[in-house]
Amino acid sequence: MTIINDQDKAILRELQGDLPLEPRPFASVAARVGVSEEYLMQRINAMMDEGIIRRFAAILRHQKAGYTVNAMVAWKVEPEQVDRIGMKFAACEQVSHCYLREVPSDFDKNLFTMVHCRSEEELNLLVLNMSELLGLEDYSIISSEHEYKKTSMKYF
Amino acid sequence: MASLTSLDKALLNMMQSNFPLNMYPYKTMADKLGVTEEGIIARLEALKTAGIIRRVGAVLDARRLGFYSTLCAAKVAVDRIDEVAEIINSYDGVTHNYRRAHEYNLWFTLTAPSQGASRIIIDELIHKTGVNIVSMPALKTYKIKVALEMEGDDHNK
């Protein structure tokens, strides 16, 4: 964990919002924080190098960007197989997230993937392929039925 | 909004992976894509209005900041699920919350300043909703990728 000083917190507070759509957007951000534009750019790049900022990018709404079908797929994987399978999943283009999770005893599928496809058929086929290629028979496709909330975390 | 143009797709691909971190980011992208800066800004305005772009900004690493994140799930009676979801949504640390097709039918992510703080919130939620909530923290991360390749991108191959 990294200790963040108040000035960096003020910078991050601005950057976790939406960057202004104007020719010099970082100049406005710098003015609000009370630092120079050059210094702001320096701090952004430094915090990216340190991994505090994971990425600086446009965050899309997947459904509206054409990835209409998203599902969480949870797989039961033996502990000694988890790293090998996890890395296989990670290499798959349609898999956006892959985590090994601590799960309760009534939910015995420990490896979680988020899968994004353009159709239900594509999704089912992909999951079937993953299952067959990796020899994983025990899995659940846990599709979303309703979005109650989707926002970005405000840390500061 | 009508379907994405090839310029939109090239722009979205660029902005998801290589957002220029310099004083004139829109000009930089415009030059790469062979259009004007005003043109880029106008397209981005349209893509935001259409809801395709949620925001442009920094994605922070919760763990590096000392924060604790977990995925929570609950089995909720169907006639109570909207009400329970609303109580859960009222917490700022809850960033995603979905009804899903499973016995565990409500799934949400919780980010808190520490593991202890997340436990307190979960206990509070259990108390307020009367529903048991289980926490499934990640033990290992194999992938966090958020850039989605836009098809038919002729600009940026």
mmCIF file of C-alpha atoms in Angstrom:
data_model
loop_
_atom_site.group_PDB
_atom_site.id
_atom_site.type_symbol
_atom_site.label_atom_id
_atom_site.label_comp_id
_atom_site.label_asym_id
_atom_site.label_seq_id
_atom_site.Cartn_x
_atom_site.Cartn_y
_atom_site.Cartn_z
ATOM 1 C CA MET A 1 0.000 0.000 0.000
ATOM 2 C CA THR A 2 1.182 3.467 -0.889
ATOM 3 C CA ILE A 3 0.725 6.515 1.293
ATOM 4 C CA ILE A 4 -0.856 9.261 -0.782
ATOM 5 C CA ASN A 5 -0.335 12.889 0.178
ATOM 6 C CA ASP A 6 -3.172 15.420 0.167
ATOM 7 C CA GLN A 7 -2.143 17.014 -3.097
ATOM 8 C CA ASP A 8 -2.107 13.665 -4.931
ATOM 9 C CA LYS A 9 -5.480 12.878 -3.347
ATOM 10 C CA ALA A 10 -6.813 16.161 -4.739
ATOM 11 C CA ILE A 11 -5.472 15.184 -8.172
ATOM 12 C CA LEU A 12 -7.008 11.706 -7.999
ATOM 13 C CA ARG A 13 -10.312 13.164 -6.798
ATOM 14 C CA GLU A 14 -10.473 15.153 -10.063
ATOM 15 C CA LEU A 15 -9.296 12.294 -12.285
ATOM 16 C CA GLN A 16 -11.865 9.802 -10.992
ATOM 17 C CA GLY A 17 -14.501 12.086 -12.528
ATOM 18 C CA ASP A 18 -14.929 12.935 -16.202
ATOM 19 C CA LEU A 19 -12.143 14.750 -18.083
ATOM 20 C CA PRO A 20 -13.419 18.023 -19.635
ATOM 21 C CA LEU A 21 -13.992 17.998 -23.394
ATOM 22 C CA GLU A 22 -11.874 21.021 -24.266
ATOM 23 C CA PRO A 23 -8.545 21.403 -26.072
ATOM 24 C CA ARG A 24 -6.467 21.571 -22.853
ATOM 25 C CA PRO A 25 -8.507 19.478 -20.423
ATOM 26 C CA PHE A 26 -5.652 18.966 -17.975
ATOM 27 C CA ALA A 27 -5.206 22.730 -17.625
ATOM 28 C CA SER A 28 -8.696 22.979 -16.060
ATOM 29 C CA VAL A 29 -7.963 20.024 -13.789
ATOM 30 C CA ALA A 30 -4.646 21.614 -12.746
ATOM 31 C CA ALA A 31 -6.372 24.929 -12.012
ATOM 32 C CA ARG A 32 -8.934 23.213 -9.779
ATOM 33 C CA VAL A 33 -6.203 21.372 -7.874
ATOM 34 C CA GLY A 34 -4.047 24.506 -7.692
ATOM 35 C CA VAL A 35 -0.949 23.173 -9.462
ATOM 36 C CA SER A 36 0.629 23.873 -12.844
ATOM 37 C CA GLU A 37 -0.396 21.851 -15.873
ATOM 38 C CA GLU A 38 3.196 20.540 -16.260
ATOM 39 C CA TYR A 39 3.289 19.393 -12.659
ATOM 40 C CA LEU A 40 -0.098 17.700 -13.006
ATOM 41 C CA MET A 41 1.074 15.769 -16.081
ATOM 42 C CA GLN A 42 4.191 14.749 -14.191
ATOM 43 C CA ARG A 43 2.179 13.462 -11.217
ATOM 44 C CA ILE A 44 -0.282 11.577 -13.463
ATOM 45 C CA ASN A 45 2.565 9.815 -15.234
ATOM 46 C CA ALA A 46 4.327 9.064 -11.950
ATOM 47 C CA MET A 47 1.158 7.617 -10.394
ATOM 48 C CA MET A 48 0.657 5.465 -13.484
ATOM 49 C CA ASP A 49 4.216 4.151 -13.134
ATOM 50 C CA GLU A 50 3.567 3.414 -9.468
ATOM 51 C CA GLY A 51 0.400 1.523 -10.385
ATOM 52 C CA ILE A 52 -1.867 3.782 -8.305
ATOM 53 C CA ILE A 53 -3.586 4.764 -11.535
ATOM 54 C CA ARG A 54 -4.222 1.456 -13.278
ATOM 55 C CA ARG A 55 -5.133 3.131 -16.533
ATOM 56 C CA PHE A 56 -6.354 6.398 -17.960
ATOM 57 C CA ALA A 57 -9.026 5.759 -20.509
ATOM 58 C CA ALA A 58 -12.553 6.043 -21.788
ATOM 59 C CA ILE A 59 -14.846 3.819 -19.726
ATOM 60 C CA LEU A 60 -17.549 2.385 -21.973
ATOM 61 C CA ARG A 61 -20.966 0.997 -21.305
ATOM 62 C CA HIS A 62 -20.405 -2.464 -22.747
ATOM 63 C CA GLN A 63 -23.992 -3.089 -23.798
ATOM 64 C CA LYS A 64 -24.176 0.162 -25.732
ATOM 65 C CA ALA A 65 -20.821 -0.551 -27.358
ATOM 66 C CA GLY A 66 -22.268 -3.691 -28.965
ATOM 67 C CA TYR A 67 -21.239 -6.239 -26.322
ATOM 68 C CA THR A 68 -24.848 -6.969 -25.508
ATOM 69 C CA VAL A 69 -24.365 -10.250 -23.703
ATOM 70 C CA ASN A 70 -22.277 -10.370 -20.553
ATOM 71 C CA ALA A 71 -22.158 -13.189 -18.092
ATOM 72 C CA MET A 72 -20.324 -14.151 -14.994
ATOM 73 C CA VAL A 73 -19.202 -17.746 -15.378
ATOM 74 C CA ALA A 74 -18.003 -19.544 -12.250
ATOM 75 C CA TRP A 75 -15.956 -22.723 -12.609
ATOM 76 C CA LYS A 76 -15.071 -25.450 -10.173
ATOM 77 C CA VAL A 77 -11.320 -25.945 -10.488
ATOM 78 C CA GLU A 78 -9.072 -28.134 -8.346
ATOM 79 C CA PRO A 79 -6.593 -26.051 -6.317
ATOM 80 C CA GLU A 80 -3.531 -27.498 -8.068
ATOM 81 C CA GLN A 81 -5.042 -26.652 -11.470
ATOM 82 C CA VAL A 82 -6.118 -23.097 -10.674
ATOM 83 C CA ASP A 83 -3.000 -21.235 -11.896
ATOM 84 C CA ARG A 84 -2.829 -23.133 -15.169
ATOM 85 C CA ILE A 85 -6.540 -22.692 -15.923
ATOM 86 C CA GLY A 86 -6.568 -19.079 -14.698
ATOM 87 C CA MET A 87 -3.824 -18.179 -17.155
ATOM 88 C CA LYS A 88 -5.637 -19.971 -19.989
ATOM 89 C CA PHE A 89 -8.781 -17.953 -19.258
ATOM 90 C CA ALA A 90 -6.734 -14.762 -19.023
ATOM 91 C CA ALA A 91 -5.464 -15.318 -22.557
ATOM 92 C CA CYS A 92 -9.010 -15.446 -23.905
ATOM 93 C CA GLU A 93 -10.057 -12.237 -25.698
ATOM 94 C CA GLN A 94 -13.690 -12.322 -24.516
ATOM 95 C CA VAL A 95 -12.746 -12.776 -20.875
ATOM 96 C CA SER A 96 -12.375 -9.361 -19.225
ATOM 97 C CA HIS A 97 -11.839 -10.461 -15.628
ATOM 98 C CA CYS A 98 -10.647 -13.681 -14.045
ATOM 99 C CA TYR A 99 -10.295 -14.208 -10.307
ATOM 100 C CA LEU A 100 -9.809 -17.062 -7.889
ATOM 101 C CA ARG A 101 -12.254 -16.370 -5.052
ATOM 102 C CA GLU A 102 -12.853 -17.516 -1.523
ATOM 103 C CA VAL A 103 -16.338 -19.059 -1.743
ATOM 104 C CA PRO A 104 -18.870 -20.330 0.796
ATOM 105 C CA SER A 105 -19.447 -24.074 1.091
ATOM 106 C CA ASP A 106 -22.800 -23.906 -0.701
ATOM 107 C CA PHE A 107 -21.116 -22.284 -3.712
ATOM 108 C CA ASP A 108 -18.280 -24.540 -4.723
ATOM 109 C CA LYS A 109 -17.166 -22.823 -7.931
ATOM 110 C CA ASN A 110 -13.994 -20.957 -7.130
ATOM 111 C CA LEU A 111 -12.710 -19.520 -10.422
ATOM 112 C CA PHE A 112 -14.721 -16.566 -11.735
ATOM 113 C CA THR A 113 -14.655 -15.165 -15.268
ATOM 114 C CA MET A 114 -16.528 -12.212 -16.766
ATOM 115 C CA VAL A 115 -17.309 -12.973 -20.375
ATOM 116 C CA HIS A 116 -18.423 -10.445 -23.003
ATOM 117 C CA CYS A 117 -20.016 -11.478 -26.286
ATOM 118 C CA ARG A 118 -22.161 -10.017 -29.023
ATOM 119 C CA SER A 119 -24.870 -12.665 -28.828
ATOM 120 C CA GLU A 120 -26.278 -15.389 -26.584
ATOM 121 C CA GLU A 121 -25.140 -18.034 -29.107
ATOM 122 C CA GLU A 122 -21.592 -16.702 -29.175
ATOM 123 C CA LEU A 123 -21.522 -16.778 -25.378
ATOM 124 C CA ASN A 124 -22.856 -20.320 -25.046
ATOM 125 C CA LEU A 125 -20.474 -21.562 -27.707
ATOM 126 C CA LEU A 126 -17.511 -19.842 -26.086
ATOM 127 C CA VAL A 127 -18.298 -21.276 -22.658
ATOM 128 C CA LEU A 128 -18.776 -24.738 -24.156
ATOM 129 C CA ASN A 129 -15.414 -24.459 -25.924
ATOM 130 C CA MET A 130 -13.687 -23.310 -22.757
ATOM 131 C CA SER A 131 -15.228 -26.178 -20.834
ATOM 132 C CA GLU A 132 -14.223 -28.793 -23.390
ATOM 133 C CA LEU A 133 -10.738 -27.468 -24.075
ATOM 134 C CA LEU A 134 -9.857 -27.295 -20.400
ATOM 135 C CA GLY A 135 -11.791 -30.354 -19.261
ATOM 136 C CA LEU A 136 -13.939 -28.386 -16.803
ATOM 137 C CA GLU A 137 -17.370 -29.924 -16.453
ATOM 138 C CA ASP A 138 -18.666 -28.201 -13.383
ATOM 139 C CA TYR A 139 -19.549 -24.564 -14.039
ATOM 140 C CA SER A 140 -22.433 -22.088 -13.849
ATOM 141 C CA ILE A 141 -23.286 -19.334 -16.294
ATOM 142 C CA ILE A 142 -24.687 -16.658 -14.005
ATOM 143 C CA SER A 143 -26.160 -14.095 -16.383
ATOM 144 C CA SER A 144 -27.306 -10.693 -15.248
ATOM 145 C CA GLU A 145 -31.047 -10.062 -15.419
ATOM 146 C CA HIS A 146 -31.141 -6.511 -14.149
ATOM 147 C CA GLU A 147 -28.580 -3.789 -13.460
ATOM 148 C CA TYR A 148 -29.325 -2.080 -10.160
ATOM 149 C CA LYS A 149 -26.106 -0.067 -10.051
ATOM 150 C CA LYS A 150 -22.994 0.530 -12.090
ATOM 151 C CA THR A 151 -20.693 3.383 -11.159
ATOM 152 C CA SER A 152 -17.020 4.044 -10.634
ATOM 153 C CA MET A 153 -15.611 4.042 -7.136
ATOM 154 C CA LYS A 154 -14.958 7.458 -5.590
ATOM 155 C CA TYR A 155 -12.006 6.800 -3.319
ATOM 156 C CA PHE A 156 -11.471 10.301 -1.984
ATOM 157 C CA MET B 1 -27.577 6.739 -31.764
ATOM 158 C CA ALA B 2 -27.004 5.041 -35.080
ATOM 159 C CA SER B 3 -24.333 2.373 -35.256
ATOM 160 C CA LEU B 4 -20.739 3.380 -34.629
ATOM 161 C CA THR B 5 -18.774 4.749 -37.567
ATOM 162 C CA SER B 6 -15.300 3.423 -38.298
ATOM 163 C CA LEU B 7 -13.900 6.676 -36.896
ATOM 164 C CA ASP B 8 -15.866 6.134 -33.663
ATOM 165 C CA LYS B 9 -14.482 2.626 -33.375
ATOM 166 C CA ALA B 10 -10.915 3.744 -33.994
ATOM 167 C CA LEU B 11 -11.362 6.516 -31.462
ATOM 168 C CA LEU B 12 -12.846 4.196 -28.831
ATOM 169 C CA ASN B 13 -10.060 1.668 -29.326
ATOM 170 C CA MET B 14 -7.455 4.388 -28.942
ATOM 171 C CA MET B 15 -9.105 5.902 -25.889
ATOM 172 C CA GLN B 16 -9.407 2.571 -24.125
ATOM 173 C CA SER B 17 -5.783 1.624 -24.494
ATOM 174 C CA ASN B 18 -3.637 4.621 -25.424
ATOM 175 C CA PHE B 19 -5.213 7.785 -24.137
ATOM 176 C CA PRO B 20 -2.528 10.439 -24.769
ATOM 177 C CA LEU B 21 -1.380 11.878 -21.462
ATOM 178 C CA ASN B 22 -0.163 15.214 -22.726
ATOM 179 C CA MET B 23 -1.498 18.778 -22.736
ATOM 180 C CA TYR B 24 -3.471 18.369 -25.970
ATOM 181 C CA PRO B 25 -4.848 14.813 -25.865
ATOM 182 C CA TYR B 26 -7.719 15.422 -28.285
ATOM 183 C CA LYS B 27 -5.399 17.092 -30.802
ATOM 184 C CA THR B 28 -2.979 14.168 -30.521
ATOM 185 C CA MET B 29 -5.755 11.669 -31.273
ATOM 186 C CA ALA B 30 -7.109 13.849 -34.072
ATOM 187 C CA ASP B 31 -3.678 13.928 -35.741
ATOM 188 C CA LYS B 32 -3.334 10.151 -35.471
ATOM 189 C CA LEU B 33 -6.787 9.610 -36.957
ATOM 190 C CA GLY B 34 -6.403 12.304 -39.626
ATOM 191 C CA VAL B 35 -9.302 14.493 -38.507
ATOM 192 C CA THR B 36 -9.606 17.846 -36.764
ATOM 193 C CA GLU B 37 -9.489 18.400 -33.029
ATOM 194 C CA GLU B 38 -12.987 19.964 -33.176
ATOM 195 C CA GLY B 39 -14.171 16.844 -34.997
ATOM 196 C CA ILE B 40 -12.846 14.578 -32.236
ATOM 197 C CA ILE B 41 -14.384 16.689 -29.489
ATOM 198 C CA ALA B 42 -17.749 16.705 -31.304
ATOM 199 C CA ARG B 43 -17.692 12.898 -31.720
ATOM 200 C CA LEU B 44 -16.806 12.407 -28.069
ATOM 201 C CA GLU B 45 -19.673 14.673 -27.044
ATOM 202 C CA ALA B 46 -22.013 12.552 -29.163
ATOM 203 C CA LEU B 47 -20.657 9.274 -27.763
ATOM 204 C CA LYS B 48 -21.118 10.559 -24.222
ATOM 205 C CA THR B 49 -24.622 11.824 -24.913
ATOM 206 C CA ALA B 50 -25.512 8.442 -26.426
ATOM 207 C CA GLY B 51 -24.233 6.796 -23.253
ATOM 208 C CA ILE B 52 -21.577 4.717 -25.018
ATOM 209 C CA ILE B 53 -18.798 6.448 -23.088
ATOM 210 C CA ARG B 54 -19.574 6.495 -19.364
ATOM 211 C CA ARG B 55 -16.652 8.753 -18.525
ATOM 212 C CA VAL B 56 -13.056 9.537 -19.437
ATOM 213 C CA GLY B 57 -10.650 9.436 -16.562
ATOM 214 C CA ALA B 58 -8.417 7.461 -14.266
ATOM 215 C CA VAL B 59 -9.108 3.948 -13.042
ATOM 216 C CA LEU B 60 -7.400 3.586 -9.687
ATOM 217 C CA ASP B 61 -5.986 0.450 -8.130
ATOM 218 C CA ALA B 62 -8.017 -0.127 -4.951
ATOM 219 C CA ARG B 63 -5.388 -2.341 -3.373
ATOM 220 C CA ARG B 64 -2.513 0.077 -3.956
ATOM 221 C CA LEU B 65 -4.600 2.706 -2.213
ATOM 222 C CA GLY B 66 -5.033 0.356 0.732
ATOM 223 C CA PHE B 67 -8.698 -0.287 -0.084
ATOM 224 C CA TYR B 68 -10.331 -3.703 0.176
ATOM 225 C CA SER B 69 -12.720 -4.977 -2.497
ATOM 226 C CA THR B 70 -14.957 -7.981 -2.455
ATOM 227 C CA LEU B 71 -17.785 -9.550 -4.418
ATOM 228 C CA CYS B 72 -20.870 -10.169 -2.308
ATOM 229 C CA ALA B 73 -23.865 -12.350 -3.020
ATOM 230 C CA ALA B 74 -27.243 -13.000 -1.426
ATOM 231 C CA LYS B 75 -30.245 -15.250 -1.881
ATOM 232 C CA VAL B 76 -33.198 -12.888 -1.814
ATOM 233 C CA ALA B 77 -36.923 -13.653 -2.055
ATOM 234 C CA VAL B 78 -38.020 -12.441 -5.485
ATOM 235 C CA ASP B 79 -40.707 -10.146 -4.062
ATOM 236 C CA ARG B 80 -38.123 -8.364 -1.887
ATOM 237 C CA ILE B 81 -35.219 -8.126 -4.301
ATOM 238 C CA ASP B 82 -35.826 -4.541 -5.548
ATOM 239 C CA GLU B 83 -36.149 -3.250 -2.012
ATOM 240 C CA VAL B 84 -33.027 -5.102 -0.832
ATOM 241 C CA ALA B 85 -31.069 -3.886 -3.879
ATOM 242 C CA GLU B 86 -32.049 -0.317 -3.078
ATOM 243 C CA ILE B 87 -30.743 -0.559 0.486
ATOM 244 C CA ILE B 88 -27.479 -2.034 -0.811
ATOM 245 C CA ASN B 89 -27.189 0.674 -3.501
ATOM 246 C CA SER B 90 -27.369 3.413 -0.887
ATOM 247 C CA TYR B 91 -23.762 2.649 0.103
ATOM 248 C CA ASP B 92 -21.087 4.549 -1.874
ATOM 249 C CA GLY B 93 -18.697 1.587 -1.702
ATOM 250 C CA VAL B 94 -21.179 -0.486 -3.719
ATOM 251 C CA THR B 95 -20.225 0.176 -7.348
ATOM 252 C CA HIS B 96 -21.911 -2.708 -9.224
ATOM 253 C CA ASN B 97 -25.120 -4.463 -8.268
ATOM 254 C CA TYR B 98 -26.945 -7.001 -10.445
ATOM 255 C CA ARG B 99 -29.858 -9.387 -10.211
ATOM 256 C CA ARG B 100 -28.610 -12.658 -11.676
ATOM 257 C CA ALA B 101 -30.068 -15.968 -12.782
ATOM 258 C CA HIS B 102 -28.882 -18.177 -9.916
ATOM 259 C CA GLU B 103 -29.947 -19.310 -6.454
ATOM 260 C CA TYR B 104 -27.675 -16.474 -5.321
ATOM 261 C CA ASN B 105 -29.706 -13.926 -7.209
ATOM 262 C CA LEU B 106 -28.215 -10.620 -6.063
ATOM 263 C CA TRP B 107 -24.511 -9.876 -6.638
ATOM 264 C CA PHE B 108 -22.704 -6.666 -5.788
ATOM 265 C CA THR B 109 -19.162 -5.380 -5.465
ATOM 266 C CA LEU B 110 -18.114 -3.588 -2.312
ATOM 267 C CA THR B 111 -15.002 -1.437 -1.905
ATOM 268 C CA ALA B 112 -14.100 -0.159 1.559
ATOM 269 C CA PRO B 113 -11.065 1.507 3.198
ATOM 270 C CA SER B 114 -10.119 -1.798 4.895
ATOM 271 C CA GLN B 115 -11.231 -5.389 5.312
ATOM 272 C CA GLY B 116 -12.611 -4.502 8.740
ATOM 273 C CA ALA B 117 -14.607 -1.629 7.286
ATOM 274 C CA SER B 118 -16.077 -3.923 4.633
ATOM 275 C CA ARG B 119 -17.083 -6.428 7.356
ATOM 276 C CA ILE B 120 -18.876 -3.652 9.258
ATOM 277 C CA ILE B 121 -20.780 -2.595 6.124
ATOM 278 C CA ILE B 122 -21.750 -6.183 5.292
ATOM 279 C CA ASP B 123 -22.980 -6.782 8.869
ATOM 280 C CA GLU B 124 -24.939 -3.544 8.702
ATOM 281 C CA LEU B 125 -26.485 -4.631 5.385
ATOM 282 C CA ILE B 126 -27.410 -8.038 6.818
ATOM 283 C CA HIS B 127 -29.061 -6.266 9.742
ATOM 284 C CA LYS B 128 -30.903 -3.709 7.589
ATOM 285 C CA THR B 129 -32.112 -6.150 4.925
ATOM 286 C CA GLY B 130 -32.658 -9.241 7.064
ATOM 287 C CA VAL B 131 -30.937 -11.208 4.302
ATOM 288 C CA ASN B 132 -27.732 -13.201 4.682
ATOM 289 C CA ILE B 133 -24.906 -11.805 2.567
ATOM 290 C CA VAL B 134 -21.780 -13.777 1.751
ATOM 291 C CA SER B 135 -18.460 -12.223 0.785
ATOM 292 C CA MET B 136 -16.290 -13.834 -1.908
ATOM 293 C CA PRO B 137 -13.039 -11.849 -1.943
ATOM 294 C CA ALA B 138 -10.513 -12.474 -4.701
ATOM 295 C CA LEU B 139 -7.584 -14.591 -3.574
ATOM 296 C CA LYS B 140 -5.773 -14.229 -6.863
ATOM 297 C CA THR B 141 -6.253 -12.040 -9.934
ATOM 298 C CA TYR B 142 -5.500 -13.558 -13.317
ATOM 299 C CA LYS B 143 -6.938 -10.779 -15.445
ATOM 300 C CA ILE B 144 -8.464 -7.337 -15.239
ATOM 301 C CA LYS B 145 -8.989 -6.071 -18.723
ATOM 302 C CA VAL B 146 -11.470 -3.487 -19.670
ATOM 303 C CA ALA B 147 -10.652 -2.508 -23.203
ATOM 304 C CA LEU B 148 -13.072 -4.001 -25.689
ATOM 305 C CA GLU B 149 -11.862 -4.317 -29.238
ATOM 306 C CA MET B 150 -14.266 -2.549 -31.567
ATOM 307 C CA GLU B 151 -14.769 -4.424 -34.805
ATOM 308 C CA GLY B 152 -14.326 -3.014 -38.268
ATOM 309 C CA ASP B 153 -11.612 -0.660 -37.212
ATOM 310 C CA ASP B 154 -9.810 0.367 -40.377
ATOM 311 C CA HIS B 155 -8.233 3.482 -38.936
ATOM 312 C CA ASN B 156 -6.054 1.934 -36.342
ATOM 313 C CA LYS B 157 -4.766 -1.400 -37.572
#
